[in-house]
PDB file of C-alpha atoms in Angstrom:
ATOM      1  CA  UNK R   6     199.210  95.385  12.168  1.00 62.00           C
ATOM      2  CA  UNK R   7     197.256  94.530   9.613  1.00 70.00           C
ATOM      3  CA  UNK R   8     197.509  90.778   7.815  1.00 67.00           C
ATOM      4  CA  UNK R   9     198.567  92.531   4.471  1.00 67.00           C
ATOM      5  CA  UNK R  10     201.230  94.109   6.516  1.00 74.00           C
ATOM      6  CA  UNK R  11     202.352  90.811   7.931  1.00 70.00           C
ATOM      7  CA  UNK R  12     202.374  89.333   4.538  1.00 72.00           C
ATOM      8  CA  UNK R  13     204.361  92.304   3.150  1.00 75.00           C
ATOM      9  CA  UNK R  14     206.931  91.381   5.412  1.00 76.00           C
ATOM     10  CA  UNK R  15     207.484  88.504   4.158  1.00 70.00           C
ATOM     11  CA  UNK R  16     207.752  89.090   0.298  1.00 76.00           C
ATOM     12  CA  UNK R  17     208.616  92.819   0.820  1.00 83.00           C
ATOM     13  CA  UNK R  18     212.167  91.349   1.699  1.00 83.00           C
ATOM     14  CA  UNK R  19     212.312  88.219  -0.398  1.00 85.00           C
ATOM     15  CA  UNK R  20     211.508  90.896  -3.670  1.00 87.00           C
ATOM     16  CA  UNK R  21     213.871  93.566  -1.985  1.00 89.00           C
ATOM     17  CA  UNK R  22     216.468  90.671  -2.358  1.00 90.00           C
ATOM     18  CA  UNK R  23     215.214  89.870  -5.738  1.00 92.00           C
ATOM     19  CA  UNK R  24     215.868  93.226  -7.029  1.00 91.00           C
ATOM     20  CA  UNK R  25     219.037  93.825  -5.077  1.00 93.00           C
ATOM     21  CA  UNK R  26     220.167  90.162  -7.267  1.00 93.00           C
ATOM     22  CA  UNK R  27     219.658  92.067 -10.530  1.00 94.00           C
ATOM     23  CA  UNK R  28     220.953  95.631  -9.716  1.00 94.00           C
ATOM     24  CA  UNK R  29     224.593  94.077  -8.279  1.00 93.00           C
ATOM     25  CA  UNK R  30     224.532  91.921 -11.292  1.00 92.00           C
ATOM     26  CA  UNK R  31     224.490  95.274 -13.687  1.00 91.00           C
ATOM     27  CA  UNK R  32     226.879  96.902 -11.341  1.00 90.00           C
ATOM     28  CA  UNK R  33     228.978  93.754 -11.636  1.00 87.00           C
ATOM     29  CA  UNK R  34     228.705  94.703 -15.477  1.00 84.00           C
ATOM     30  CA  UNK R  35     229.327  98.007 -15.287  1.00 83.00           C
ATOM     31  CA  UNK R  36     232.481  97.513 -13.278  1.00 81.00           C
ATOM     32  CA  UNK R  37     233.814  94.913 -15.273  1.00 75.00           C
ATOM     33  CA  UNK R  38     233.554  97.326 -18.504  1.00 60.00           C
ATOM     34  CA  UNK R  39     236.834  99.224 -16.857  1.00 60.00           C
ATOM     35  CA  UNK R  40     238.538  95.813 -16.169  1.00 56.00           C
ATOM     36  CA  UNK R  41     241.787  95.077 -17.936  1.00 59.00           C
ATOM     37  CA  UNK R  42     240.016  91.696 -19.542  1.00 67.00           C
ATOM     38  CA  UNK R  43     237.914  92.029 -22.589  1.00 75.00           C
ATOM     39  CA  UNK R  44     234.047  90.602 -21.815  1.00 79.00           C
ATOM     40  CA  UNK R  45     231.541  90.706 -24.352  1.00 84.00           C
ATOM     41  CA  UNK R  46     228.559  91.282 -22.362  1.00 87.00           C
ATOM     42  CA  UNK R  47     225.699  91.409 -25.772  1.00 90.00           C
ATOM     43  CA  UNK R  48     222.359  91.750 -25.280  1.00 94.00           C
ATOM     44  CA  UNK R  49     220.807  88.759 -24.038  1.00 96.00           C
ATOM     45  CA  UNK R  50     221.907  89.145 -20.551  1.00 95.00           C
ATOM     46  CA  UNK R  51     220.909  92.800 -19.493  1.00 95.00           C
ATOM     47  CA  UNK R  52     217.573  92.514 -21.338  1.00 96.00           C
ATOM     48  CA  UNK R  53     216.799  89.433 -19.685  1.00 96.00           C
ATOM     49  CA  UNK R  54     218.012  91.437 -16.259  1.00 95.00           C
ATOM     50  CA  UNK R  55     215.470  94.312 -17.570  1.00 96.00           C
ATOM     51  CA  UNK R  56     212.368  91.609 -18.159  1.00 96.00           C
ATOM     52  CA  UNK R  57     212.942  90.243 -14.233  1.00 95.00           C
ATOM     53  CA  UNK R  58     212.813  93.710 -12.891  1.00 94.00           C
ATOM     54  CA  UNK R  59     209.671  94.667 -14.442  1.00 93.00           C
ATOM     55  CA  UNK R  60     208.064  91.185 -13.803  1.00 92.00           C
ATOM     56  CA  UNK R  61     209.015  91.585 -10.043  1.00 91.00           C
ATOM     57  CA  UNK R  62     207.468  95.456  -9.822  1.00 89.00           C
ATOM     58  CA  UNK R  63     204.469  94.080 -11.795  1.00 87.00           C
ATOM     59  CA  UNK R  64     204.051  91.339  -9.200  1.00 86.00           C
ATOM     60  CA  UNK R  65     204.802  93.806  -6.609  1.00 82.00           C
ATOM     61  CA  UNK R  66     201.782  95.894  -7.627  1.00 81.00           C
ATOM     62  CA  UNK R  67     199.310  93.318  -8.110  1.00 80.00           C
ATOM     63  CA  UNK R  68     200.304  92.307  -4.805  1.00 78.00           C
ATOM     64  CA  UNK R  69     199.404  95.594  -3.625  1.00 77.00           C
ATOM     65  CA  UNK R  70     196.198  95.562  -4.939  1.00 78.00           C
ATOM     66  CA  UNK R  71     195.080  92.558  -3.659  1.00 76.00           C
ATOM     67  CA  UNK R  72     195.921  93.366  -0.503  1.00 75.00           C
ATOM     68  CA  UNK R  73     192.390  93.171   0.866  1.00 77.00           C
ATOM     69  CA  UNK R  74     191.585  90.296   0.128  1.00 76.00           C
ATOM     70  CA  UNK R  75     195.199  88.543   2.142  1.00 77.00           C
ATOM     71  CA  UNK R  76     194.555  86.966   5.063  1.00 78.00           C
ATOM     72  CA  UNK R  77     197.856  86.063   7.021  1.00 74.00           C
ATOM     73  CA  UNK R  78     196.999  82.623   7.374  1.00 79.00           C
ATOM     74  CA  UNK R  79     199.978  80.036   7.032  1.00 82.00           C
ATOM     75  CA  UNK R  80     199.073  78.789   3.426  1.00 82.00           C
ATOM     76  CA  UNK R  81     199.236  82.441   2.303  1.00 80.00           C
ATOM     77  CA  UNK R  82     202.191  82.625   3.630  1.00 81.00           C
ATOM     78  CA  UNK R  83     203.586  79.907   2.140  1.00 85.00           C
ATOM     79  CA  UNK R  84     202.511  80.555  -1.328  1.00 85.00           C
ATOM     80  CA  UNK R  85     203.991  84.232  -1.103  1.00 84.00           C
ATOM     81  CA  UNK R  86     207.223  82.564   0.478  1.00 87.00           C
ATOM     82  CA  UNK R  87     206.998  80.289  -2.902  1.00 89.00           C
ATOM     83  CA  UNK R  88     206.438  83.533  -5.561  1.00 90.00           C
ATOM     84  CA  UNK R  89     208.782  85.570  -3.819  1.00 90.00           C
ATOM     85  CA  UNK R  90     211.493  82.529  -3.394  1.00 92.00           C
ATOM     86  CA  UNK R  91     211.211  81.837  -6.457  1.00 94.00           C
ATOM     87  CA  UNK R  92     211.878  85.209  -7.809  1.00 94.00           C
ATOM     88  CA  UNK R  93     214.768  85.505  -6.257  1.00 94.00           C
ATOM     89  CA  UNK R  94     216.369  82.065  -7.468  1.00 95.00           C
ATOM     90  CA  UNK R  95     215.673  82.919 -10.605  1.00 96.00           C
ATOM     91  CA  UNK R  96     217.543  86.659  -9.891  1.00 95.00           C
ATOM     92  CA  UNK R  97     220.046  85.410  -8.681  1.00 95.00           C
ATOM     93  CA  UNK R  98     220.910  82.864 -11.920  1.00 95.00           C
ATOM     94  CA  UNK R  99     220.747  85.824 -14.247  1.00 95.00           C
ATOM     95  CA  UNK R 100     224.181  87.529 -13.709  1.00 94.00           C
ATOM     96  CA  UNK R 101     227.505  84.858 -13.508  1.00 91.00           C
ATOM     97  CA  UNK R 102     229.285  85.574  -9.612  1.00 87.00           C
ATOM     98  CA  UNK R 103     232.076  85.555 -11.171  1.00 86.00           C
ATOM     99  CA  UNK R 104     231.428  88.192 -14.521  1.00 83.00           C
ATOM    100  CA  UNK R 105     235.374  87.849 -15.494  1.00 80.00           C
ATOM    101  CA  UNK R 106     235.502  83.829 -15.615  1.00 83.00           C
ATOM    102  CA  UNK R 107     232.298  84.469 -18.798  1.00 85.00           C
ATOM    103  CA  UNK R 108     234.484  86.205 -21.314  1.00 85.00           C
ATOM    104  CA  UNK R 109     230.961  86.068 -23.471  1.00 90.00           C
ATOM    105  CA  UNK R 110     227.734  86.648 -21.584  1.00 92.00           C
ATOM    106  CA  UNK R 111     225.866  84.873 -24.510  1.00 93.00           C
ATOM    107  CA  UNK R 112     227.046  82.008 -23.345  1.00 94.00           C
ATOM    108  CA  UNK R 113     226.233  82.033 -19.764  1.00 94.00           C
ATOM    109  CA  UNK R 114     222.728  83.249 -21.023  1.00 95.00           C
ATOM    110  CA  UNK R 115     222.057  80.319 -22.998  1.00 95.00           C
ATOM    111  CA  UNK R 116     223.473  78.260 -20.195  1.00 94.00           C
ATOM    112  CA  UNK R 117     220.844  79.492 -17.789  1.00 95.00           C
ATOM    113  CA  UNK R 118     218.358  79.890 -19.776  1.00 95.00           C
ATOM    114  CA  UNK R 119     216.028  77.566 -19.345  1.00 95.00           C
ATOM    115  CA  UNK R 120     216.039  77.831 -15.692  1.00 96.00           C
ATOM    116  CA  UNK R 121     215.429  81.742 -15.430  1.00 96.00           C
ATOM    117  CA  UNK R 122     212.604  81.229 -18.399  1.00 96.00           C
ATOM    118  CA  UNK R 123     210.929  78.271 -16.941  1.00 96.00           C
ATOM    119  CA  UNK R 124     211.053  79.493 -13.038  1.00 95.00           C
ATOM    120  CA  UNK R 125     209.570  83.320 -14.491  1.00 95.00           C
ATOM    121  CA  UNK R 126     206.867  81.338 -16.253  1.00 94.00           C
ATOM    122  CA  UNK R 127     206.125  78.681 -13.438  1.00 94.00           C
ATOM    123  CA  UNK R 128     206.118  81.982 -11.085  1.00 93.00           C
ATOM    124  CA  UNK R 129     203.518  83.420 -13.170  1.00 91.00           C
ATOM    125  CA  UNK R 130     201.066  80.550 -13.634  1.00 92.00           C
ATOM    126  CA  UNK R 131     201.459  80.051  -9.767  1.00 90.00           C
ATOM    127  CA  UNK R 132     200.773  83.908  -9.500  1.00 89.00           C
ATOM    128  CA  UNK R 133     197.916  83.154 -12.105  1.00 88.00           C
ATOM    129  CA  UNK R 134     195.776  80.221 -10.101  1.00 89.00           C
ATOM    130  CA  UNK R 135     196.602  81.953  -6.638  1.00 85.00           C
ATOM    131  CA  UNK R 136     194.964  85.426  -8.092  1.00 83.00           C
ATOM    132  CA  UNK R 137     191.985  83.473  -9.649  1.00 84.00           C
ATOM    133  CA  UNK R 138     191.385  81.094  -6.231  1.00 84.00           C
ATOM    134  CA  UNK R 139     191.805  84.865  -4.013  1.00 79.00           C
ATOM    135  CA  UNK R 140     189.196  86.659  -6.461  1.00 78.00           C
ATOM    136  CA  UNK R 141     186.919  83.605  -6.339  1.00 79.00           C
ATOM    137  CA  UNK R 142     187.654  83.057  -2.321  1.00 78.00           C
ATOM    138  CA  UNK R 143     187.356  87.039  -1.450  1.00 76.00           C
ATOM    139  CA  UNK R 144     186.391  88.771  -4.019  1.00 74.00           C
ATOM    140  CA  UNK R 145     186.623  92.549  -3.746  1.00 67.00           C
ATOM    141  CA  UNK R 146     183.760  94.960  -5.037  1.00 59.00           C
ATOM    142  CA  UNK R 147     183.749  95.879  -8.783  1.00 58.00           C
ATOM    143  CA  UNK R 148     184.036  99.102 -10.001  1.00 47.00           C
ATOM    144  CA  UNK R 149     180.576  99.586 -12.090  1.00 44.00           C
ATOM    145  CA  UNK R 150     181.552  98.327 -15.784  1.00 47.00           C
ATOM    146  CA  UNK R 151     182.263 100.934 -18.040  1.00 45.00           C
ATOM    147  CA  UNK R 152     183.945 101.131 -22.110  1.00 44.00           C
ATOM    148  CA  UNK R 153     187.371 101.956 -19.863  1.00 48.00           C
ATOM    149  CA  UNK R 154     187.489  98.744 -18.029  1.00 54.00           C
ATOM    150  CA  UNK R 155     186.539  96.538 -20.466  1.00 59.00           C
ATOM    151  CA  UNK R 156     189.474  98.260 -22.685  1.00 64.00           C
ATOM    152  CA  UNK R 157     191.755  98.051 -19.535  1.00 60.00           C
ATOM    153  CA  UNK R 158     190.963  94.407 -19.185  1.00 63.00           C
ATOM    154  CA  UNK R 159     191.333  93.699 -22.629  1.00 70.00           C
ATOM    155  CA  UNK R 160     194.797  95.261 -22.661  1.00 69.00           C
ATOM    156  CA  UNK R 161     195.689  93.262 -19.742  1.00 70.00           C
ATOM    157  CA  UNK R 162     194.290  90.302 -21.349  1.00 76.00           C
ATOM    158  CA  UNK R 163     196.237  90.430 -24.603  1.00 82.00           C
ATOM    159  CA  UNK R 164     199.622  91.428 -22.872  1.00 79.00           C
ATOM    160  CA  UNK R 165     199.809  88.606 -20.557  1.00 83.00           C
ATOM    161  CA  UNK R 166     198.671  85.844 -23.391  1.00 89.00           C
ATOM    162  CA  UNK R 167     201.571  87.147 -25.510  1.00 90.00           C
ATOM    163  CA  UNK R 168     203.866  87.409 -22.272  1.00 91.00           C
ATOM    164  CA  UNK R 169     203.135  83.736 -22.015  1.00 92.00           C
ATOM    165  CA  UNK R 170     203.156  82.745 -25.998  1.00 94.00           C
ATOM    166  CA  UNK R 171     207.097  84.791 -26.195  1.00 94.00           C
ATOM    167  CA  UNK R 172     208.495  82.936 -22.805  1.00 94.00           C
ATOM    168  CA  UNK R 173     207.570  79.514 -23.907  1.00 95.00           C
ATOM    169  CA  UNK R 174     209.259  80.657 -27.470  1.00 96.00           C
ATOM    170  CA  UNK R 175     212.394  81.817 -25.865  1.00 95.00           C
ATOM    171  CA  UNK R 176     212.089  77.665 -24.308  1.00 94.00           C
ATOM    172  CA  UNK R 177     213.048  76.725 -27.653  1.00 95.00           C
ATOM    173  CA  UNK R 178     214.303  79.302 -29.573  1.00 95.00           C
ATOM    174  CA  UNK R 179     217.979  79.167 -29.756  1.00 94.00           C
ATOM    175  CA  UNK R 180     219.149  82.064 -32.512  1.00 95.00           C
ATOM    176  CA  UNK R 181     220.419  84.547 -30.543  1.00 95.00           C
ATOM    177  CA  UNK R 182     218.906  87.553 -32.967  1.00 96.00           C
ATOM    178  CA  UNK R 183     215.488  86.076 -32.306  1.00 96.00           C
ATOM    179  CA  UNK R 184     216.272  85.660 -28.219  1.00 97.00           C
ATOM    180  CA  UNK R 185     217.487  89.603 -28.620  1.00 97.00           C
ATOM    181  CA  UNK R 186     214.059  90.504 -30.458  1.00 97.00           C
ATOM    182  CA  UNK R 187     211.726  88.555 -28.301  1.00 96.00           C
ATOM    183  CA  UNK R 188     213.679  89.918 -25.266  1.00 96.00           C
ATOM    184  CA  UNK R 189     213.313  93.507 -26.091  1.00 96.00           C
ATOM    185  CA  UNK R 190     209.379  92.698 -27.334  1.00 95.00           C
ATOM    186  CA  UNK R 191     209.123  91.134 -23.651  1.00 94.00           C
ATOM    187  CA  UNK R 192     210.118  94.336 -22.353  1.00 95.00           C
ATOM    188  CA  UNK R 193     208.179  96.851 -24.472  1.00 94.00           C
ATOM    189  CA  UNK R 194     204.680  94.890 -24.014  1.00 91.00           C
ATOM    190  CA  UNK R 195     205.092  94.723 -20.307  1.00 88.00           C
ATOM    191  CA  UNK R 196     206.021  98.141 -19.829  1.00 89.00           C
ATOM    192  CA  UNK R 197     203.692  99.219 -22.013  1.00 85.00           C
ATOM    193  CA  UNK R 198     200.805  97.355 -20.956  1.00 81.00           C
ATOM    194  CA  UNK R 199     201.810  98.377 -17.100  1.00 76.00           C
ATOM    195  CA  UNK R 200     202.046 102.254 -18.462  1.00 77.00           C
ATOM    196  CA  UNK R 201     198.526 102.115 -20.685  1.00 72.00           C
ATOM    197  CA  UNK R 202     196.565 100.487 -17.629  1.00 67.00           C
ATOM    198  CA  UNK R 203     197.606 103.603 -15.157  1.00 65.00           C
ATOM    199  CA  UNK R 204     196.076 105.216 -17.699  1.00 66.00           C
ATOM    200  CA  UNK R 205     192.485 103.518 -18.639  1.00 59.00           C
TER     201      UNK R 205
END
């Protein structure tokens, strides 16, 4: 067993969990759609839902490539424990338990707001200074430099400083219409910066 494997263990559940958190939530949706009760479920909600899924398969993959340089030393472990924890708090806020007690979804949204946006953005700075102090600790051989990885990089780049500038907007942004576009924008810029990378 290899110390990536060991540390896999650990998060590979905690994010299993994570995701699990955000799929019953939409099936909690979906099955409350055919309830007797009227719920208006909006937007804000299930693109939020969409933005934590990608952010946790993102993470998952940059995991995955850095997993040469993981050791399975106990403060690894405990800063993967602290990602991956903390993704799953902050699935598990997204979604009410009880769907049918929320007859608008807007509103539990802006209740939980600020915890779901601050704990994603805390995850990612932690996920930030842990990659930097791993590349600078054990850094891995680099491809030679080439027009493709400097556009890849740049890409990459530019995505995550608007990732960063939109989630500290949605912080204080309270018109829902402007929550709904940088929601969707979230979405699009992650998927698309995750779908033009495979491809650079």
């Amino acid at each position: 067993m290899s110390a990536f494997d060991l540390v896999f263990a650990v998060f590979g559940l905690l994010l299993g969990l994570a995701v699990c958190e955000v799929l019953a939530g939409f099936a909690r949706v979906l099955k409350l759609k055919r309830g007797a009760r009227p719920v208006r479920i909006g937007w804000l909600t299930p693109l939020l839902g969409l933005f934590v899924m990608l952010d946790l398969t993102s993470f998952w993959g940059l995991a995955f490539m850095a997993r040469d340089q993981m050791d399975a030393s106990y403060l690894t472990l405990a800063i993967v424990l602290a990602i991956t924890g903390g993704y799953y708090l902050v699935a598990s806020l997204i979604f009410p338990d009880e769907p049918e007690e929320w007859p608008d979804f807007d509103l539990w949204y802006e209740r939980q707001k600020q915890m779901v946006i601050g704990g994603l953005l805390s995850i990612n700075i932690v996920t930030m200074i842990a990659t930097s102090i791993l590349d600078a600790v054990r850094p891995v051989p680099e491809a030679p430099p080439g027009p493709a990885g400097d556009i890849g990089f740049l890409i990459y780049g530019l995505g995550a400083m608007v990732l960063f500038v939109l989630l500290i907007a949605l912080l204080f942004v309270k018109n829902r219409r402007w929550n709904v576009a940088m929601l969707a924008a979230l979405n699009l810029i992650l998927l698309g910066t995750s779908i033009l990378e495979d491809f650079i």
